[in-house]
Amino acid sequence: MRTENAPVVRLEDYRPTDYLIDTVKLDVRLHPTATRVTAELALRPNPKGTPGAALTLDGDELRLVSARLDGVALGAAAYAVTPSSLVLHAPPQRPFTLTLETELDPSANTKLMGLYRSSGIYCTQCEAEGFRRITYFLDRPDVLSVYTTRIEADREEAPLLLGNGNPVERGEVPGTGRHYALWHDPFPKPCYLFALVGGRLDKVSQTYVTGSGRAVEIAIHVEAGKGERATYALDALARSMRWDEKVFGREYDLDVFNVVAVSDFNMGAMENKGLNIFNDKYVLASAEKATDADYANIEAIIAHEYFHNWTGNRITCRDWFQLCLKEGLTVFRDQEFSSDERSRPVKRIADVRTLRAQQFAEDAGPLAHPVRPAQYREINNFYTATVYEKGAEVIRMLKTLIGAEAFRRGMDLYFERCDGTAATVEDFIACFAEASGRDLSQFFTWYEQAGTPTVTASSHYDPAARTYRLDLAQRTPPTPGQAEKRPVVIPVALGLVGESGRELPLKAGNEVPLANGVLTLDGPALSVTFTDVPERPVPSLLRGFSAPVRLEMDLADEDLFVLFRHDRDPFNQWQAAQTVATRVILEATRAARAGQAISVDARLGEALAHFLDSRAEADHAFAAQVLALPTEADMAREIGGDVDPDAVFTGRLAVKRALGAALADRLAALYGRLASRGAYSPDAASAGRRALRHAALDLLAAGDAARGTELAVAQFAAADNMTDRFGALAVLAHLPGAARETALADFAGRFHDDPLVLDKWFALQATIPEAGTLDRVRELTRHPAFSMGNPNRVRSLVGSFAMGNATQFNRADGAGYDFLADVVIALDPKNPQVAARLLTAFRTWRMLEPGRRAKAEAALKRVAGTPGLSPDVSDISGRSLA
Ligand code: TRP
Ligand code: ZN
């Protein structure tokens, strides 16, 4: 067992290993409780290491059965072994072979790291440090080896045996009822990309022919009877492969590509070489059981894991500090893929919503860290929104700054130069500096400095001189361990919009470089004067959200309405409407907290009415984004401190009700016009139509509960697909009464045998903003379909309560915090990774009003003071309280 006092690992302490492992031959004899692993490691001293050094291999809860050096059993004096390490005191200073035999119990592996069983399927999860739970190894990403894996199992129990790379051979083990498969992966890889699977699975497959004409067998394997539900994922995979050829010039490199879906998985999915393993939530889809959002997630995650084959696998990370090298870049690539497959502006709006909700929140609290952290205690806790989402934003800015062509040249250079290596962020950025001829040293600050910069803007128009001066300034608030901040390089994409809506010419007068409508703010402040400006402009700044910053500018509401109506940039149209809505909700929240009557500025409703009359049906998905008000969490972030979640809820609901009432007739007509016609199809246009129809119903129901209930009940009953059915149920969830309870019961009965669908049911009930919800959630933890052992169930019920129900998690009596603390403490010994993730629900606790803040702190302290905590939970609780 690892202990809670995990040492700090620092980037500056990096040094290469003293030994290298060139090849690994694994023989894995699968057994439910006693799996035998024989690892034959071909080692040699690393020319970059210390000659004569001892060899220390990592282990985690391992049991060694035997150890041999060049075929000869190791004498007791030659080595020291514990469950967490194996030290060879004086290794030969020449190539040698170490053969290690370990025994594992996959059925007892509740951490879901290393080799485990999920619904009778053997599978592995090795990133970040799970391989050391299979055999003793140099478990770090800069040790690259060629793997050959023999997997043996009972033929009945596991007719399918999959490994990394290409299949070489398979056969029987005579007289035993067992069989084996031999796999060889010719590409050297770090051990975190190792995987194997054994089990009884259904398959859907097709032949994919690469751009250069090589035939690849691509297959998705799912639990028996679920093959039909994997066809969408298979299609998404083929589309991803084609897109990577077309947009990044990257072809697949093995004869087979396998994806396996399992039901117990700590995260979304894993990019193991040639054998991706997925949380089945991100593979299985059918019209009856998956929503449009599920389809979009499946497409994005299938693409993400596939894209890792080049950005992550062919080029991997030198050490875990470089995690964003593969994750930020691969998120950027999957975002681009989804943008090309669907609607680019709508995808951008959705991604920015996620960025602000997750990454800005992280950046504003005690868990803030740079895109490339400089230290960690537990690497599992750094698979964060900052590394992934902000990491992708940094790549996007790089592309904006150097232009699409130089960006592509830089990528090509990176693939050429770093292929087959374990690289650093410096190696990556050097390719773009070279390709663009730019000095990117200041840009690098984005990787090293935590915190969300604030850009403030003010301006002055001189009608006589026809000049317009724009003053920009930046500052980044302090974050843990970084009191002083440097200016970062901020690309500000902008335009000037005339009051009548026309785009005004953009001529920068004072030698400030302006390239393709992008200003670069790289100092503390920048002043630019535009010349020949024919009328007073409304500035449209940060178009397309060109940098991950907060923008502060005191535009008049009327100017925001101009942008909402006329900006040629759809992102800023949406942003303008959001900004007005934010102001209106802020005022309502203030009134609610002061115990005053809430009055809602009618102009927002009028602007939305005009939008509904003139533009909503030109792009349904975009219109749905416009109608979706800022969330309670968005508002809390905006308020920034002394937050009373009840007041936010009351203020926001009052605004939503007023809009619903003001727009009732329009919304009802829209709802009617957008009704489904024909069979369900998950394509983007159809999904957009359903999204807008749902947004209309949601607002309408806020304004008129009786009418909303009637429509939602009818939609629920008539639905022939999950998007419509669950959409109706989600609206009902916010309308207390018998209709809601009847629909919830009907839903549970209908899908009682499908855990992934019941997850939606758990999640929805956990987010009901009513005083009875905590009791309901407690009750649901005893539901037969609920299990603390399954991460999807825990995230659906407990995670949704803690991260998606602002008023009830933040109950004034602290009972929500106590409940979460209890769950974290109970789950930690079984699955520390999931427990630690749940605990991050406290990441913004200091922003609460003093009463709740004290209660949250007490709950966190109770967790922190629990004896025997995992390093995962100990790290999060410790940093949260620091
Ligand atoms: N590398 C995975 C990705 O595509 C993340 C991941 C999957 C992971 N499973 C994990 C990380 C388990 C840590 C632990 O983003
Ligand atoms: Zn990834």
mmCIF file of C-alpha atoms in Angstrom, residues 99 168 197 221 494 551 621 628 648:
data_model
loop_
_atom_site.group_PDB
_atom_site.id
_atom_site.type_symbol
_atom_site.label_atom_id
_atom_site.label_comp_id
_atom_site.label_asym_id
_atom_site.label_seq_id
_atom_site.Cartn_x
_atom_site.Cartn_y
_atom_site.Cartn_z
ATOM 1 C CA THR A 99 13.016 -12.512 -16.179
ATOM 2 C CA VAL A 168 1.229 -12.939 -35.012
ATOM 3 C CA VAL A 197 -7.923 -7.685 -23.333
ATOM 4 C CA HIS A 221 -15.602 -4.996 -29.408
ATOM 5 C CA LEU A 494 -11.065 42.001 -33.356
ATOM 6 C CA LEU A 551 -12.405 40.291 -20.991
ATOM 7 C CA ALA A 621 -27.912 24.706 -32.841
ATOM 8 C CA ALA A 628 -29.355 28.920 -22.860
ATOM 9 C CA VAL A 648 -27.997 33.121 -7.472
#
